[in-house]
Amino acid sequence: KGRSLCSIGMDYNVLHMIILFGAREREKFETERDRFSRLGICWTYDLIGINSRGLKELKYDITDATLYPELLRLLEIKLGIER
């Protein structure tokens, strides 16, 4: 069964990427969280709760190019790619 890597959407004229993190991805993120920006990535991560399916639904503005390296790392975590 395949899984989605991420989704792209739009809210209030802002293009965003949604990444669902399960327990494995959250654990990996926590071990690397000091590599991510506090105000960009970590703040959103900490603000979002875990839904009824046990997932964090992370939503980031992809019109902000300064976040691209960190967003790519989040996708790598989702794919299980080690660094």
mmCIF file of N, CA and C in Angstrom:
data_model
loop_
_atom_site.group_PDB
_atom_site.id
_atom_site.type_symbol
_atom_site.label_atom_id
_atom_site.label_comp_id
_atom_site.label_asym_id
_atom_site.label_seq_id
_atom_site.Cartn_x
_atom_site.Cartn_y
_atom_site.Cartn_z
ATOM 1 N N LYS A 1 0.846 -1.183 0.000
ATOM 2 C CA LYS A 1 0.000 0.000 0.000
ATOM 3 C C LYS A 1 0.888 1.243 0.000
ATOM 4 N N GLY A 2 0.668 2.151 -0.912
ATOM 5 C CA GLY A 2 1.461 3.376 -0.993
ATOM 6 C C GLY A 2 0.991 4.432 -0.015
ATOM 7 N N ARG A 3 1.892 5.346 0.297
ATOM 8 C CA ARG A 3 1.542 6.469 1.153
ATOM 9 C C ARG A 3 1.950 7.740 0.450
ATOM 10 N N SER A 4 1.239 8.782 0.788
ATOM 11 C CA SER A 4 1.579 10.092 0.237
ATOM 12 C C SER A 4 2.784 10.648 0.964
ATOM 13 N N LEU A 5 3.667 11.253 0.209
ATOM 14 C CA LEU A 5 4.820 11.920 0.802
ATOM 15 C C LEU A 5 4.384 13.227 1.444
ATOM 16 N N CYS A 6 3.569 13.992 0.700
ATOM 17 C CA CYS A 6 3.049 15.253 1.206
ATOM 18 C C CYS A 6 1.871 15.668 0.342
ATOM 19 N N SER A 7 1.197 16.714 0.753
ATOM 20 C CA SER A 7 0.110 17.310 -0.020
ATOM 21 C C SER A 7 0.416 18.787 -0.195
ATOM 22 N N ILE A 8 -0.100 19.361 -1.257
ATOM 23 C CA ILE A 8 0.036 20.795 -1.505
ATOM 24 C C ILE A 8 -1.368 21.389 -1.493
ATOM 25 N N GLY A 9 -1.524 22.524 -0.832
ATOM 26 C CA GLY A 9 -2.828 23.168 -0.758
ATOM 27 C C GLY A 9 -2.704 24.676 -0.688
ATOM 28 N N MET A 10 -3.840 25.312 -0.587
ATOM 29 C CA MET A 10 -3.853 26.771 -0.513
ATOM 30 C C MET A 10 -4.898 27.212 0.508
ATOM 31 N N ASP A 11 -4.504 28.119 1.375
ATOM 32 C CA ASP A 11 -5.394 28.747 2.360
ATOM 33 C C ASP A 11 -5.131 30.235 2.338
ATOM 34 N N TYR A 12 -6.166 31.019 2.247
ATOM 35 C CA TYR A 12 -6.028 32.478 2.344
ATOM 36 C C TYR A 12 -4.892 33.019 1.485
ATOM 37 N N ASN A 13 -4.838 32.569 0.246
ATOM 38 C CA ASN A 13 -3.832 33.010 -0.725
ATOM 39 C C ASN A 13 -2.402 32.640 -0.354
ATOM 40 N N VAL A 14 -2.239 31.606 0.451
ATOM 41 C CA VAL A 14 -0.912 31.107 0.817
ATOM 42 C C VAL A 14 -0.808 29.656 0.367
ATOM 43 N N LEU A 15 0.220 29.357 -0.407
ATOM 44 C CA LEU A 15 0.472 27.995 -0.854
ATOM 45 C C LEU A 15 1.227 27.269 0.252
ATOM 46 N N HIS A 16 0.752 26.094 0.624
ATOM 47 C CA HIS A 16 1.412 25.377 1.707
ATOM 48 C C HIS A 16 1.593 23.900 1.376
ATOM 49 N N MET A 17 2.527 23.301 2.088
ATOM 50 C CA MET A 17 2.791 21.877 1.992
ATOM 51 C C MET A 17 2.383 21.245 3.318
ATOM 52 N N ILE A 18 1.689 20.123 3.233
ATOM 53 C CA ILE A 18 1.270 19.389 4.426
ATOM 54 C C ILE A 18 2.021 18.060 4.450
ATOM 55 N N ILE A 19 2.667 17.795 5.569
ATOM 56 C CA ILE A 19 3.388 16.540 5.770
ATOM 57 C C ILE A 19 2.804 15.877 7.011
ATOM 58 N N LEU A 20 2.395 14.623 6.876
ATOM 59 C CA LEU A 20 1.878 13.878 8.021
ATOM 60 C C LEU A 20 3.004 13.088 8.658
ATOM 61 N N PHE A 21 3.210 13.316 9.957
ATOM 62 C CA PHE A 21 4.244 12.603 10.697
ATOM 63 C C PHE A 21 3.587 11.635 11.667
ATOM 64 N N GLY A 22 3.932 10.350 11.531
ATOM 65 C CA GLY A 22 3.518 9.341 12.492
ATOM 66 C C GLY A 22 4.546 9.242 13.607
ATOM 67 N N ALA A 23 4.424 8.216 14.419
ATOM 68 C CA ALA A 23 5.310 8.054 15.575
ATOM 69 C C ALA A 23 6.778 7.940 15.168
ATOM 70 N N ARG A 24 7.072 7.174 14.121
ATOM 71 C CA ARG A 24 8.463 6.994 13.680
ATOM 72 C C ARG A 24 9.081 8.314 13.248
ATOM 73 N N GLU A 25 8.325 9.085 12.463
ATOM 74 C CA GLU A 25 8.835 10.378 11.985
ATOM 75 C C GLU A 25 8.989 11.374 13.121
ATOM 76 N N ARG A 26 8.056 11.374 14.065
ATOM 77 C CA ARG A 26 8.155 12.292 15.209
ATOM 78 C C ARG A 26 9.380 11.970 16.054
ATOM 79 N N GLU A 27 9.642 10.688 16.246
ATOM 80 C CA GLU A 27 10.822 10.281 17.014
ATOM 81 C C GLU A 27 12.100 10.762 16.333
ATOM 82 N N LYS A 28 12.182 10.589 15.026
ATOM 83 C CA LYS A 28 13.364 11.023 14.274
ATOM 84 C C LYS A 28 13.507 12.543 14.326
ATOM 85 N N PHE A 29 12.389 13.268 14.175
ATOM 86 C CA PHE A 29 12.435 14.726 14.244
ATOM 87 C C PHE A 29 12.979 15.172 15.602
ATOM 88 N N GLU A 30 12.505 14.551 16.661
ATOM 89 C CA GLU A 30 12.941 14.937 18.008
ATOM 90 C C GLU A 30 14.443 14.755 18.193
ATOM 91 N N THR A 31 15.016 13.755 17.547
ATOM 92 C CA THR A 31 16.464 13.561 17.673
ATOM 93 C C THR A 31 17.248 14.603 16.877
ATOM 94 N N GLU A 32 16.591 15.240 15.910
ATOM 95 C CA GLU A 32 17.268 16.223 15.051
ATOM 96 C C GLU A 32 16.759 17.645 15.230
ATOM 97 N N ARG A 33 15.890 17.883 16.173
ATOM 98 C CA ARG A 33 15.198 19.164 16.243
ATOM 99 C C ARG A 33 16.125 20.365 16.379
ATOM 100 N N ASP A 34 17.313 20.183 16.925
ATOM 101 C CA ASP A 34 18.247 21.302 17.052
ATOM 102 C C ASP A 34 18.807 21.751 15.701
ATOM 103 N N ARG A 35 18.592 20.974 14.645
ATOM 104 C CA ARG A 35 19.022 21.351 13.290
ATOM 105 C C ARG A 35 18.000 22.246 12.582
ATOM 106 N N PHE A 36 16.805 22.372 13.151
ATOM 107 C CA PHE A 36 15.721 23.129 12.520
ATOM 108 C C PHE A 36 15.544 24.482 13.199
ATOM 109 N N SER A 37 15.053 25.447 12.428
ATOM 110 C CA SER A 37 14.836 26.788 12.979
ATOM 111 C C SER A 37 13.702 26.766 14.001
ATOM 112 N N ARG A 38 13.911 27.479 15.082
ATOM 113 C CA ARG A 38 12.898 27.520 16.147
ATOM 114 C C ARG A 38 11.626 28.214 15.697
ATOM 115 N N LEU A 39 11.767 29.345 15.025
ATOM 116 C CA LEU A 39 10.587 30.106 14.622
ATOM 117 C C LEU A 39 9.953 29.586 13.340
ATOM 118 N N GLY A 40 10.709 28.900 12.521
ATOM 119 C CA GLY A 40 10.155 28.418 11.267
ATOM 120 C C GLY A 40 9.527 27.043 11.395
ATOM 121 N N ILE A 41 10.338 26.050 11.688
ATOM 122 C CA ILE A 41 9.896 24.664 11.679
ATOM 123 C C ILE A 41 9.436 24.198 13.063
ATOM 124 N N CYS A 42 10.245 24.397 14.082
ATOM 125 C CA CYS A 42 9.927 23.872 15.418
ATOM 126 C C CYS A 42 8.669 24.481 16.021
ATOM 127 N N TRP A 43 8.459 25.762 15.813
ATOM 128 C CA TRP A 43 7.282 26.416 16.386
ATOM 129 C C TRP A 43 6.008 25.758 15.864
ATOM 130 N N THR A 44 5.918 25.545 14.557
ATOM 131 C CA THR A 44 4.745 24.889 13.981
ATOM 132 C C THR A 44 4.647 23.451 14.464
ATOM 133 N N TYR A 45 5.757 22.755 14.477
ATOM 134 C CA TYR A 45 5.765 21.366 14.943
ATOM 135 C C TYR A 45 5.209 21.279 16.371
ATOM 136 N N ASP A 46 5.671 22.163 17.249
ATOM 137 C CA ASP A 46 5.234 22.127 18.646
ATOM 138 C C ASP A 46 3.781 22.560 18.814
ATOM 139 N N LEU A 47 3.320 23.437 17.973
ATOM 140 C CA LEU A 47 1.952 23.950 18.057
ATOM 141 C C LEU A 47 0.911 22.906 17.649
ATOM 142 N N ILE A 48 1.243 22.051 16.707
ATOM 143 C CA ILE A 48 0.296 21.080 16.166
ATOM 144 C C ILE A 48 0.211 19.864 17.076
ATOM 145 N N GLY A 49 -1.014 19.504 17.421
ATOM 146 C CA GLY A 49 -1.247 18.320 18.239
ATOM 147 C C GLY A 49 -1.291 17.064 17.377
ATOM 148 N N ILE A 50 -1.454 15.949 18.031
ATOM 149 C CA ILE A 50 -1.571 14.663 17.349
ATOM 150 C C ILE A 50 -3.052 14.383 17.149
ATOM 151 N N ASN A 51 -3.450 14.071 15.910
ATOM 152 C CA ASN A 51 -4.867 13.858 15.618
ATOM 153 C C ASN A 51 -5.325 12.467 16.056
ATOM 154 N N SER A 52 -6.594 12.145 15.805
ATOM 155 C CA SER A 52 -7.182 10.882 16.255
ATOM 156 C C SER A 52 -6.563 9.660 15.581
ATOM 157 N N ARG A 53 -5.883 9.866 14.459
ATOM 158 C CA ARG A 53 -5.194 8.765 13.771
ATOM 159 C C ARG A 53 -3.744 8.626 14.225
ATOM 160 N N GLY A 54 -3.325 9.425 15.198
ATOM 161 C CA GLY A 54 -1.968 9.352 15.725
ATOM 162 C C GLY A 54 -0.947 10.077 14.874
ATOM 163 N N LEU A 55 -1.403 11.053 14.072
ATOM 164 C CA LEU A 55 -0.522 11.771 13.168
ATOM 165 C C LEU A 55 -0.450 13.250 13.506
ATOM 166 N N LYS A 56 0.713 13.849 13.262
ATOM 167 C CA LYS A 56 0.858 15.310 13.293
ATOM 168 C C LYS A 56 0.721 15.789 11.860
ATOM 169 N N GLU A 57 -0.178 16.728 11.617
ATOM 170 C CA GLU A 57 -0.396 17.271 10.277
ATOM 171 C C GLU A 57 0.318 18.613 10.193
ATOM 172 N N LEU A 58 1.561 18.570 9.730
ATOM 173 C CA LEU A 58 2.411 19.758 9.682
ATOM 174 C C LEU A 58 2.142 20.538 8.395
ATOM 175 N N LYS A 59 1.874 21.818 8.534
ATOM 176 C CA LYS A 59 1.562 22.666 7.381
ATOM 177 C C LYS A 59 2.525 23.838 7.360
ATOM 178 N N TYR A 60 3.256 23.977 6.245
ATOM 179 C CA TYR A 60 4.254 25.036 6.111
ATOM 180 C C TYR A 60 4.041 25.829 4.831
ATOM 181 N N ASP A 61 4.277 27.125 4.914
ATOM 182 C CA ASP A 61 4.169 28.044 3.782
ATOM 183 C C ASP A 61 5.325 27.774 2.823
ATOM 184 N N ILE A 62 5.005 27.351 1.598
ATOM 185 C CA ILE A 62 6.086 27.053 0.648
ATOM 186 C C ILE A 62 6.387 28.230 -0.276
ATOM 187 N N THR A 63 5.800 29.382 0.010
ATOM 188 C CA THR A 63 6.205 30.578 -0.740
ATOM 189 C C THR A 63 7.424 31.221 -0.086
ATOM 190 N N ASP A 64 7.804 30.736 1.108
ATOM 191 C CA ASP A 64 8.979 31.230 1.822
ATOM 192 C C ASP A 64 10.180 30.346 1.478
ATOM 193 N N ALA A 65 10.978 30.789 0.530
ATOM 194 C CA ALA A 65 12.109 29.985 0.038
ATOM 195 C C ALA A 65 13.169 29.726 1.105
ATOM 196 N N THR A 66 13.204 30.527 2.163
ATOM 197 C CA THR A 66 14.204 30.294 3.203
ATOM 198 C C THR A 66 13.968 28.976 3.941
ATOM 199 N N LEU A 67 12.753 28.443 3.872
ATOM 200 C CA LEU A 67 12.435 27.185 4.552
ATOM 201 C C LEU A 67 12.754 25.951 3.711
ATOM 202 N N TYR A 68 13.068 26.116 2.441
ATOM 203 C CA TYR A 68 13.242 24.974 1.548
ATOM 204 C C TYR A 68 14.215 23.914 2.055
ATOM 205 N N PRO A 69 15.417 24.278 2.504
ATOM 206 C CA PRO A 69 16.329 23.223 2.983
ATOM 207 C C PRO A 69 15.734 22.420 4.145
ATOM 208 N N GLU A 70 15.057 23.094 5.044
ATOM 209 C CA GLU A 70 14.455 22.401 6.185
ATOM 210 C C GLU A 70 13.250 21.569 5.762
ATOM 211 N N LEU A 71 12.464 22.081 4.829
ATOM 212 C CA LEU A 71 11.329 21.307 4.326
ATOM 213 C C LEU A 71 11.806 20.054 3.606
ATOM 214 N N LEU A 72 12.893 20.173 2.866
ATOM 215 C CA LEU A 72 13.456 18.989 2.215
ATOM 216 C C LEU A 72 13.930 17.970 3.244
ATOM 217 N N ARG A 73 14.503 18.428 4.341
ATOM 218 C CA ARG A 73 14.921 17.505 5.400
ATOM 219 C C ARG A 73 13.708 16.814 6.023
ATOM 220 N N LEU A 74 12.597 17.553 6.218
ATOM 221 C CA LEU A 74 11.377 16.929 6.741
ATOM 222 C C LEU A 74 10.893 15.830 5.794
ATOM 223 N N LEU A 75 10.980 16.085 4.488
ATOM 224 C CA LEU A 75 10.594 15.062 3.509
ATOM 225 C C LEU A 75 11.525 13.857 3.576
ATOM 226 N N GLU A 76 12.811 14.105 3.803
ATOM 227 C CA GLU A 76 13.761 13.003 3.963
ATOM 228 C C GLU A 76 13.417 12.170 5.191
ATOM 229 N N ILE A 77 13.035 12.834 6.268
ATOM 230 C CA ILE A 77 12.623 12.111 7.473
ATOM 231 C C ILE A 77 11.407 11.242 7.152
ATOM 232 N N LYS A 78 10.462 11.818 6.432
ATOM 233 C CA LYS A 78 9.255 11.084 6.033
ATOM 234 C C LYS A 78 9.628 9.855 5.202
ATOM 235 N N LEU A 79 10.609 9.980 4.319
ATOM 236 C CA LEU A 79 11.055 8.869 3.477
ATOM 237 C C LEU A 79 11.972 7.890 4.203
ATOM 238 N N GLY A 80 12.449 8.269 5.387
ATOM 239 C CA GLY A 80 13.350 7.397 6.140
ATOM 240 C C GLY A 80 14.793 7.510 5.707
ATOM 241 N N ILE A 81 15.149 8.613 5.070
ATOM 242 C CA ILE A 81 16.529 8.817 4.605
ATOM 243 C C ILE A 81 17.380 9.335 5.764
ATOM 244 N N GLU A 82 18.475 8.659 6.035
ATOM 245 C CA GLU A 82 19.387 9.054 7.118
ATOM 246 C C GLU A 82 20.411 10.033 6.593
ATOM 247 N N ARG A 83 20.887 10.914 7.464
ATOM 248 C CA ARG A 83 21.973 11.832 7.148
ATOM 249 C C ARG A 83 23.103 11.638 8.090
#
